[in-house]
PDB file of C-alpha atoms in Angstrom:
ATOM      1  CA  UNK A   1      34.143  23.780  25.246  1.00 47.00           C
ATOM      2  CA  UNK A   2      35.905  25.925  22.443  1.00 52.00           C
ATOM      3  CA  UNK A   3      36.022  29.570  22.644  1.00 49.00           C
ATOM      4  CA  UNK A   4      33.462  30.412  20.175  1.00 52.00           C
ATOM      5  CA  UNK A   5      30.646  28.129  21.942  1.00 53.00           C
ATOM      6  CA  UNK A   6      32.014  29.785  25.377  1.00 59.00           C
ATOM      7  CA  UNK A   7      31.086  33.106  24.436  1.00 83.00           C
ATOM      8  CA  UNK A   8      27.556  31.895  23.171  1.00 89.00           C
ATOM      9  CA  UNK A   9      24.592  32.568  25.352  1.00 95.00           C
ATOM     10  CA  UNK A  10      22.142  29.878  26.561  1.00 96.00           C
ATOM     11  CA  UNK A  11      19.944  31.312  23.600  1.00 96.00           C
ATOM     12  CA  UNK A  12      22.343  31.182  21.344  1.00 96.00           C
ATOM     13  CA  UNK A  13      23.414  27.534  22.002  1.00 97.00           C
ATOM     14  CA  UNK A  14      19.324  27.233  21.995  1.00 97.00           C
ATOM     15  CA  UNK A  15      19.139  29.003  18.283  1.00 97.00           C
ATOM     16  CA  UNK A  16      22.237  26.518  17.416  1.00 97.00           C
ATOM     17  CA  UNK A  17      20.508  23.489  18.362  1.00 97.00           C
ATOM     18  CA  UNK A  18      17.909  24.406  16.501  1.00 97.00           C
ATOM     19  CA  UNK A  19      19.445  24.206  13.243  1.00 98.00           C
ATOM     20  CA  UNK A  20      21.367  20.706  14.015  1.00 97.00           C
ATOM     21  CA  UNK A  21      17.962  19.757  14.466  1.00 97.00           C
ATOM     22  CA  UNK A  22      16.582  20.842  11.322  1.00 97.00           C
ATOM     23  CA  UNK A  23      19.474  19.945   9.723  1.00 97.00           C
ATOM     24  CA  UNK A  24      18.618  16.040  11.339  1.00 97.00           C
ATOM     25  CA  UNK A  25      21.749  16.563  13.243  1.00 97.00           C
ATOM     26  CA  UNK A  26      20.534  15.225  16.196  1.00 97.00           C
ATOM     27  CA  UNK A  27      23.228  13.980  18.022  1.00 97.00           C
ATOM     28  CA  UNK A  28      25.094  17.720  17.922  1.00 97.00           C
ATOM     29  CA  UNK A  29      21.597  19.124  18.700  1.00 98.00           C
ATOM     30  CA  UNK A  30      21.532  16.879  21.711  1.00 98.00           C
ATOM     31  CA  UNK A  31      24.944  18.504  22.424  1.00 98.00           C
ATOM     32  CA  UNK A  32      24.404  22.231  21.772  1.00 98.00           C
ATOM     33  CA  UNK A  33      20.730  21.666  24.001  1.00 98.00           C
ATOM     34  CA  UNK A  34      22.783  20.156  26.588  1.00 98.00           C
ATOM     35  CA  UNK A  35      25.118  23.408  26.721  1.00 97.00           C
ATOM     36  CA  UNK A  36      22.723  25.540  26.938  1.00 97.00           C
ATOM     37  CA  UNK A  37      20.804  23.843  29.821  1.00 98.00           C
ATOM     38  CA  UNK A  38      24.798  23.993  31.839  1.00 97.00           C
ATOM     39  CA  UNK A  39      23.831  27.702  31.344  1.00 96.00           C
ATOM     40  CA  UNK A  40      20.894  28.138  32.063  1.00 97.00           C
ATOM     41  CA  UNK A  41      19.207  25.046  33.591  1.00 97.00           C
ATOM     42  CA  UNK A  42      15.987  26.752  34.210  1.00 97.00           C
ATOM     43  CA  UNK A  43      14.128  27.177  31.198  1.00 97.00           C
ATOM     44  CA  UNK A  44      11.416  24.107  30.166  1.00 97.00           C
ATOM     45  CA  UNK A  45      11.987  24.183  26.852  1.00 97.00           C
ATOM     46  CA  UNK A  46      15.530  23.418  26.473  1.00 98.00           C
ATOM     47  CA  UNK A  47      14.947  20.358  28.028  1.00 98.00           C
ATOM     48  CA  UNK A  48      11.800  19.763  25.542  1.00 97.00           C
ATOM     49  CA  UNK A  49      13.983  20.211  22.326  1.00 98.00           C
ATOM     50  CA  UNK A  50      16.513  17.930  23.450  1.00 98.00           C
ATOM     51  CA  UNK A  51      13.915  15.559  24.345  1.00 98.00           C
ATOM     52  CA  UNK A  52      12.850  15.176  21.186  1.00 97.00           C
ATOM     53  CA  UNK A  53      16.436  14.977  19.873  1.00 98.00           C
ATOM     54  CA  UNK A  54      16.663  11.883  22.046  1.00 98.00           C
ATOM     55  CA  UNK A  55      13.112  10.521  20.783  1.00 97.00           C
ATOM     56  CA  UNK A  56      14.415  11.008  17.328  1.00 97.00           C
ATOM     57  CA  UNK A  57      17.351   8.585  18.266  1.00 97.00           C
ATOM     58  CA  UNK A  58      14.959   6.292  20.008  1.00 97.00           C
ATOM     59  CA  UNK A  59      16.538   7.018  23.432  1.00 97.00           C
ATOM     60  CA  UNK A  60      13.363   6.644  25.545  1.00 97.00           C
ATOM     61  CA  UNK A  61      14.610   6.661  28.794  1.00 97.00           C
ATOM     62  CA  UNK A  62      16.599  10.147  28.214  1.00 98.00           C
ATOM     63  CA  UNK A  63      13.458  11.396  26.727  1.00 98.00           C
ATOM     64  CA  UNK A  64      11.338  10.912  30.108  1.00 98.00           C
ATOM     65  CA  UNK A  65      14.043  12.206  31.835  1.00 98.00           C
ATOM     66  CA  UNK A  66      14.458  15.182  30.071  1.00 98.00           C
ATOM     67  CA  UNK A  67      10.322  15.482  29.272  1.00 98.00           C
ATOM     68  CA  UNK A  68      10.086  15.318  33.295  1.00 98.00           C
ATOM     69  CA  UNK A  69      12.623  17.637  34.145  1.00 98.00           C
ATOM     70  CA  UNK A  70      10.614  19.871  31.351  1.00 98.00           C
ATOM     71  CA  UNK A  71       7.962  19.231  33.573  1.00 98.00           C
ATOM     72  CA  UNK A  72       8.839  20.219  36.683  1.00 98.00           C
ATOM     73  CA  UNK A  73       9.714  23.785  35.746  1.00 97.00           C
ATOM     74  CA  UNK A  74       6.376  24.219  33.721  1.00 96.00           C
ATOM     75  CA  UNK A  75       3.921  21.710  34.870  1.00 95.00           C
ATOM     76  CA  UNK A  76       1.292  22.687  31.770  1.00 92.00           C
ATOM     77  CA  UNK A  77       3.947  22.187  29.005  1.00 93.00           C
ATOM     78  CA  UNK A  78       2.279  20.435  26.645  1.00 93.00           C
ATOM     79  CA  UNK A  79       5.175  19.637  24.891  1.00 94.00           C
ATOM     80  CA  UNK A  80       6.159  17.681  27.876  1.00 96.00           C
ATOM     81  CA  UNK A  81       3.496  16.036  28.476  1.00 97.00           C
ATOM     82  CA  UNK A  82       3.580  14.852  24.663  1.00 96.00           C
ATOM     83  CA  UNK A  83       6.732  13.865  24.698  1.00 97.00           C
ATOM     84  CA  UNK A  84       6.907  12.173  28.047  1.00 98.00           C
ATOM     85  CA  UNK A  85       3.569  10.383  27.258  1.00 97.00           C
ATOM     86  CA  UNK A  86       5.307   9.276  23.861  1.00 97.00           C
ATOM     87  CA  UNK A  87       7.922   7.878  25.456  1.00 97.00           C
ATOM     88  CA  UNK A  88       6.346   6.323  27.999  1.00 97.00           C
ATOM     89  CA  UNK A  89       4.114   4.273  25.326  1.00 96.00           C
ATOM     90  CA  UNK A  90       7.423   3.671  23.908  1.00 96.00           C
ATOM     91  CA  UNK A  91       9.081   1.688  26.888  1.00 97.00           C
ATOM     92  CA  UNK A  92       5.548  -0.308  27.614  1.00 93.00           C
ATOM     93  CA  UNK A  93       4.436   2.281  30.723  1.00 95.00           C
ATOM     94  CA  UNK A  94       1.111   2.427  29.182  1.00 95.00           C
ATOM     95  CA  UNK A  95      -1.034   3.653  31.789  1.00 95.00           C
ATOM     96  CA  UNK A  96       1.580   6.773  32.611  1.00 96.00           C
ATOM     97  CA  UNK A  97       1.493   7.602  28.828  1.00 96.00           C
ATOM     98  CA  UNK A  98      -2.189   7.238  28.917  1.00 96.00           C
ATOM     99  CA  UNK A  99      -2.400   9.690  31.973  1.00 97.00           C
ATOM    100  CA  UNK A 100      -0.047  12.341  29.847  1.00 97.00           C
ATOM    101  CA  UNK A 101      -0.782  11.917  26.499  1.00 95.00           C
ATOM    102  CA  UNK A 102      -4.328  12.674  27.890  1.00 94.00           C
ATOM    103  CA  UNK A 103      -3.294  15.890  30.005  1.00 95.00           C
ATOM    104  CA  UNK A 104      -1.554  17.177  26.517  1.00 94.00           C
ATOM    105  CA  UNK A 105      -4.515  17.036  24.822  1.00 91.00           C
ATOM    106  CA  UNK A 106      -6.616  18.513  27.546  1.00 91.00           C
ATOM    107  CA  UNK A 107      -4.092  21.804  27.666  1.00 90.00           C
ATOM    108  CA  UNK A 108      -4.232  21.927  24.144  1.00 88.00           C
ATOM    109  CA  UNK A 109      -8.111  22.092  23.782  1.00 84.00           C
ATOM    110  CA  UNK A 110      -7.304  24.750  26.523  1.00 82.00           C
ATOM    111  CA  UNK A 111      -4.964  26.849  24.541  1.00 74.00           C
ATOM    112  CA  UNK A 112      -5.339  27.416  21.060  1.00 68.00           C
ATOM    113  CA  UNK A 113      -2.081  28.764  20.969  1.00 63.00           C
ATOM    114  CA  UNK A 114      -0.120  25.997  22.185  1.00 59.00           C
ATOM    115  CA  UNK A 115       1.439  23.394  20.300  1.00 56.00           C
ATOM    116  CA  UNK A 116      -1.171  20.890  19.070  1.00 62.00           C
ATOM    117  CA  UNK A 117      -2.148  18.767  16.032  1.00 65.00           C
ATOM    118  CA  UNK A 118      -3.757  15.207  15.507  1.00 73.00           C
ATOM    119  CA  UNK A 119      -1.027  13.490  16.251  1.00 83.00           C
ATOM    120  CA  UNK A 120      -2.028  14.233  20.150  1.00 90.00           C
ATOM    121  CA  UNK A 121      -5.457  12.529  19.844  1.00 88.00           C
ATOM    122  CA  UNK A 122      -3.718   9.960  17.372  1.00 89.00           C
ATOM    123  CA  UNK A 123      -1.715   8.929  19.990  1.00 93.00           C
ATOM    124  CA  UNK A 124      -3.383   8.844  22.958  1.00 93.00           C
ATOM    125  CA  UNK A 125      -5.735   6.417  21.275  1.00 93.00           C
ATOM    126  CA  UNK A 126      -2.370   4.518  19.933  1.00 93.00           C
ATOM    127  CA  UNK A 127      -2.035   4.038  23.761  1.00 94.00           C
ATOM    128  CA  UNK A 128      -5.052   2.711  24.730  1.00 93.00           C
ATOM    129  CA  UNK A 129      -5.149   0.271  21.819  1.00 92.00           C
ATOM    130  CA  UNK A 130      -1.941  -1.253  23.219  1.00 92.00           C
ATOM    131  CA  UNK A 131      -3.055  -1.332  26.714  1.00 90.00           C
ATOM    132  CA  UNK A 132      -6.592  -3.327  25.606  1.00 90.00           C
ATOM    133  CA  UNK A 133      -4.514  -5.949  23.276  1.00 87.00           C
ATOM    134  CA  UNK A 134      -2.153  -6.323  25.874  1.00 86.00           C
ATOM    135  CA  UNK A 135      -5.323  -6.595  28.437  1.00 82.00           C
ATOM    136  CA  UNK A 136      -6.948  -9.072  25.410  1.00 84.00           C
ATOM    137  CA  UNK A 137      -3.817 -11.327  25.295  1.00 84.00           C
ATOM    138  CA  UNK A 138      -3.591 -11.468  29.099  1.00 83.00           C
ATOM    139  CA  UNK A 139      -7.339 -12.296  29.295  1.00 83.00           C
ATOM    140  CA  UNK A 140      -7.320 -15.309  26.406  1.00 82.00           C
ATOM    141  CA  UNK A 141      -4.581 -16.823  28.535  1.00 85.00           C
ATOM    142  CA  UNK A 142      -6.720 -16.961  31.437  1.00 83.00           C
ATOM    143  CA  UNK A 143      -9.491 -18.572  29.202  1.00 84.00           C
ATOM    144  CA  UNK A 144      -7.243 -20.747  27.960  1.00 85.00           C
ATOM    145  CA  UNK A 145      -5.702 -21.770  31.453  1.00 86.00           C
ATOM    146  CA  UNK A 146      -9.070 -21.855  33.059  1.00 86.00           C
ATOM    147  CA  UNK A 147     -10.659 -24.392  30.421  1.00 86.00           C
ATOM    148  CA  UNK A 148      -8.023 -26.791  30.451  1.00 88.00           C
ATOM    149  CA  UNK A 149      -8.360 -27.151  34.892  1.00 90.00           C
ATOM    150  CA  UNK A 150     -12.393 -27.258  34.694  1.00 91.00           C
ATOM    151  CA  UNK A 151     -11.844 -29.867  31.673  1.00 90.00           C
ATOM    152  CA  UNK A 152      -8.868 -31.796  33.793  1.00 92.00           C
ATOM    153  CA  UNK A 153     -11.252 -31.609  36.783  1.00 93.00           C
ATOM    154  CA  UNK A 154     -13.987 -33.486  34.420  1.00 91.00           C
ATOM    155  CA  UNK A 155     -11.457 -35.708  33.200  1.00 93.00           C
ATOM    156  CA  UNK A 156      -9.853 -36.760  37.003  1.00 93.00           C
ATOM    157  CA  UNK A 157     -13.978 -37.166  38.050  1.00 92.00           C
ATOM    158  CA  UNK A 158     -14.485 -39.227  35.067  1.00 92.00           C
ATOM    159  CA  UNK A 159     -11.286 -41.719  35.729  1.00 92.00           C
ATOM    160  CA  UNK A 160     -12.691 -42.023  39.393  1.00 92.00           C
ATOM    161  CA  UNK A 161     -16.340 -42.650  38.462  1.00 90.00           C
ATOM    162  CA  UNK A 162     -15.003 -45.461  35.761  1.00 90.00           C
ATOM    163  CA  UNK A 163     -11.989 -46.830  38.175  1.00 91.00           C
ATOM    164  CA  UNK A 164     -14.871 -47.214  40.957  1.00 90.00           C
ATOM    165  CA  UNK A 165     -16.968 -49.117  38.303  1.00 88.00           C
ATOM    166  CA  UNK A 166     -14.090 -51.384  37.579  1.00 86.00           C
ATOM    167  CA  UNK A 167     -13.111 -52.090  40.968  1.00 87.00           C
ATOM    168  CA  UNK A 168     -16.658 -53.141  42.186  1.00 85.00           C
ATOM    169  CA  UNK A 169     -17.635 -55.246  39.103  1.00 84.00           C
ATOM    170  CA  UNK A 170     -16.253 -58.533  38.666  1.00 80.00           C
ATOM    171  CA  UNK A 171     -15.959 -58.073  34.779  1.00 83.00           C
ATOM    172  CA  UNK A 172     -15.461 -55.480  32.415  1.00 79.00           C
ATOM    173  CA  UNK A 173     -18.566 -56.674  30.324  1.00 81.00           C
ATOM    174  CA  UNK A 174     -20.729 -56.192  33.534  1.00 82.00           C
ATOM    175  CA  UNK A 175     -19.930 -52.366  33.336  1.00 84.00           C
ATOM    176  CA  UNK A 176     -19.064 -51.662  30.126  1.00 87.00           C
ATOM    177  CA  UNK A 177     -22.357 -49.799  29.463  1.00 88.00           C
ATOM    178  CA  UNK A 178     -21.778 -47.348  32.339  1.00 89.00           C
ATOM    179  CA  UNK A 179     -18.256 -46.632  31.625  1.00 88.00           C
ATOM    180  CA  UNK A 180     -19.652 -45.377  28.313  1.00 91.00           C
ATOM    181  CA  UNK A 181     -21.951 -43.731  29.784  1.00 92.00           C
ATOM    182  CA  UNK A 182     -19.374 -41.863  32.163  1.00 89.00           C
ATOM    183  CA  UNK A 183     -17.446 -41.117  29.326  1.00 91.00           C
ATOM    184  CA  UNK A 184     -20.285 -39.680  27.218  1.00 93.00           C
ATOM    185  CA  UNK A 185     -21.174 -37.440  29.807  1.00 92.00           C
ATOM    186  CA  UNK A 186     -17.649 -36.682  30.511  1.00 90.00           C
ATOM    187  CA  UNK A 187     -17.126 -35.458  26.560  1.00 90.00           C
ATOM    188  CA  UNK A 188     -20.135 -33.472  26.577  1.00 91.00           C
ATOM    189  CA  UNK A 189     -19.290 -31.733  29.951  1.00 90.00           C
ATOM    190  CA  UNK A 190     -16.307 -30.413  28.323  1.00 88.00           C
ATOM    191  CA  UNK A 191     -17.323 -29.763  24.729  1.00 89.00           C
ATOM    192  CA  UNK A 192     -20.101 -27.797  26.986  1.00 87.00           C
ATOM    193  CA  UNK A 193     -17.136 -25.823  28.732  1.00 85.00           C
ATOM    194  CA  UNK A 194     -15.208 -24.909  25.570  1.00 83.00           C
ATOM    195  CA  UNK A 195     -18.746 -23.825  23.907  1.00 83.00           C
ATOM    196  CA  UNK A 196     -19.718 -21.455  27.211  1.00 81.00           C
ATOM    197  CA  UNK A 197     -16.349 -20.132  28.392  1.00 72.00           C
ATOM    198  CA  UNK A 198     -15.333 -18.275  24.985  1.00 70.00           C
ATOM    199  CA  UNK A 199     -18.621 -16.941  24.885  1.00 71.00           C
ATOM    200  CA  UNK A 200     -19.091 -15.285  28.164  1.00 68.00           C
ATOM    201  CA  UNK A 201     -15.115 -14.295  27.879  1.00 62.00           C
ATOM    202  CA  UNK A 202     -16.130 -12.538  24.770  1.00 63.00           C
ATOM    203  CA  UNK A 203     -19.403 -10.570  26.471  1.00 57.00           C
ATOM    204  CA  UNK A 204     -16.712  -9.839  28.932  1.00 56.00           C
ATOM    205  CA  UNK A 205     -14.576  -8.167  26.745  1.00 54.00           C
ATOM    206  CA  UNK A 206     -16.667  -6.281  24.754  1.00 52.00           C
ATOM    207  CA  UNK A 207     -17.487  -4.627  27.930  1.00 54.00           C
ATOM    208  CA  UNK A 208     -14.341  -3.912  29.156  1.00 55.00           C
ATOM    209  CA  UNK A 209     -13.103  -2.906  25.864  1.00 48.00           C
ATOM    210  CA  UNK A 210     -15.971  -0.106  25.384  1.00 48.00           C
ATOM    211  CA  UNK A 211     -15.213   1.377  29.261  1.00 53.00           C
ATOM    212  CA  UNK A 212     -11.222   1.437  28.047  1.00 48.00           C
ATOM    213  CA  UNK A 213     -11.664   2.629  24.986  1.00 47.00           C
ATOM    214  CA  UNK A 214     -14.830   5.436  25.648  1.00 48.00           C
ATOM    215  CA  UNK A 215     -12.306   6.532  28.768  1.00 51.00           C
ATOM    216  CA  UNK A 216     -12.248  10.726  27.838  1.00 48.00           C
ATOM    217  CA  UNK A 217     -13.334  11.728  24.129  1.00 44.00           C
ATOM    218  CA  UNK A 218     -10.915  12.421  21.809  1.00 45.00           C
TER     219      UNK A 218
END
């Protein structure tokens, strides 16, 4: 630490900050927070403004950490629960940043004062996009995986009906007509499947995608 920033206050390493940050100096912001906070580790914001320091630099992980620690010394920040819930959606934890991105924007209806704009709302709903598509790609999977076993299950009955017919005929031409058959109503089994699964996946869906997205107004 030099001499000048050793005579500097927690506020004045604060104030400092402040202008590497507006100055997109990010990296000395990060720095002059982090002094201040050795000073003076009790005060919310500090940890707040170098939060978003690290969110600037896409360092996710430091932002929770510093968003929580935010957190813990003013549990209705709603900087910190902004930030935190940003970061969260950031590293994939989407129904933590769900849960704060939602409490920000509850405090913030509370308080006209505090900080607040549309990107709060913006967000949140940014959030619970990404949770339904990642819900919607898990969900076609399991259509997909469940049509090919009911049409394998057709398929394996099918081989023993026509294996059976074989085996108990003394010529193919004696059963020919009810292999056909079989086979017929083996095709439109499944062509029956891949017509009715996609639809009542897709009533399914539309459910479940109204209750995630209705959740709380915003």
């Amino acid at each position: 630490m030099s001499k000048m920033s050793a005579r500097m206050s927690d506020k004045d390493l604060k104030d400092q900050g402040n202008k590497y940050f507006n100055a997109n100096k990010f990296d000395s912001a990060i720095e002059s927070y982090s002094k201040a906070i050795a000073l003076n580790p009790n005060i919310p914001t500090y940890y707040t403004n170098r939060a978003l320091c690290y969110m600037k630099n896409n360092r996710w992980a430091q932002a929770v950490q510093d968003s929580k620690a935010a957190l813990e010394r003013d549990s209705s920040l709603v900087k910190g629960h902004f930030y935190l819930g940003t970061s969260l959606l950031e590293l994939d934890k989407l129904d933590e940043a769900i849960k704060h991105l939602q409490t920000a924007f509850e405090l913030a209806k509370k308080d006209p004062g505090s900080y607040y704009d549309d990107t709060i709302s913006s967000k949140l709903r940014l959030a619970r996009k990404k949770k339904w598509n990642l819900q919607e790609e898990k969900r076609i999977q399991q259509e997909i995986d469940l049509q090919t076993y009911i049409s394998k299950l057709i398929l394996e009955d099918r081989d023993r009906k026509m294996n059976k017919l074989k085996k108990d005929s003394a010529s193919y031409d004696e059963v020919s007509d009810d292999i056909v058959k079989v086979e017929a109503e083996a095709d439109k089994s499944v062509a029956e499947v891949n017509a009715l699964l996609p639809k009542l996946m897709t009533e399914d869906r539309r459910g479940k995608f109204l209750t995630t997205c209705a959740g709380k107004s915003v």
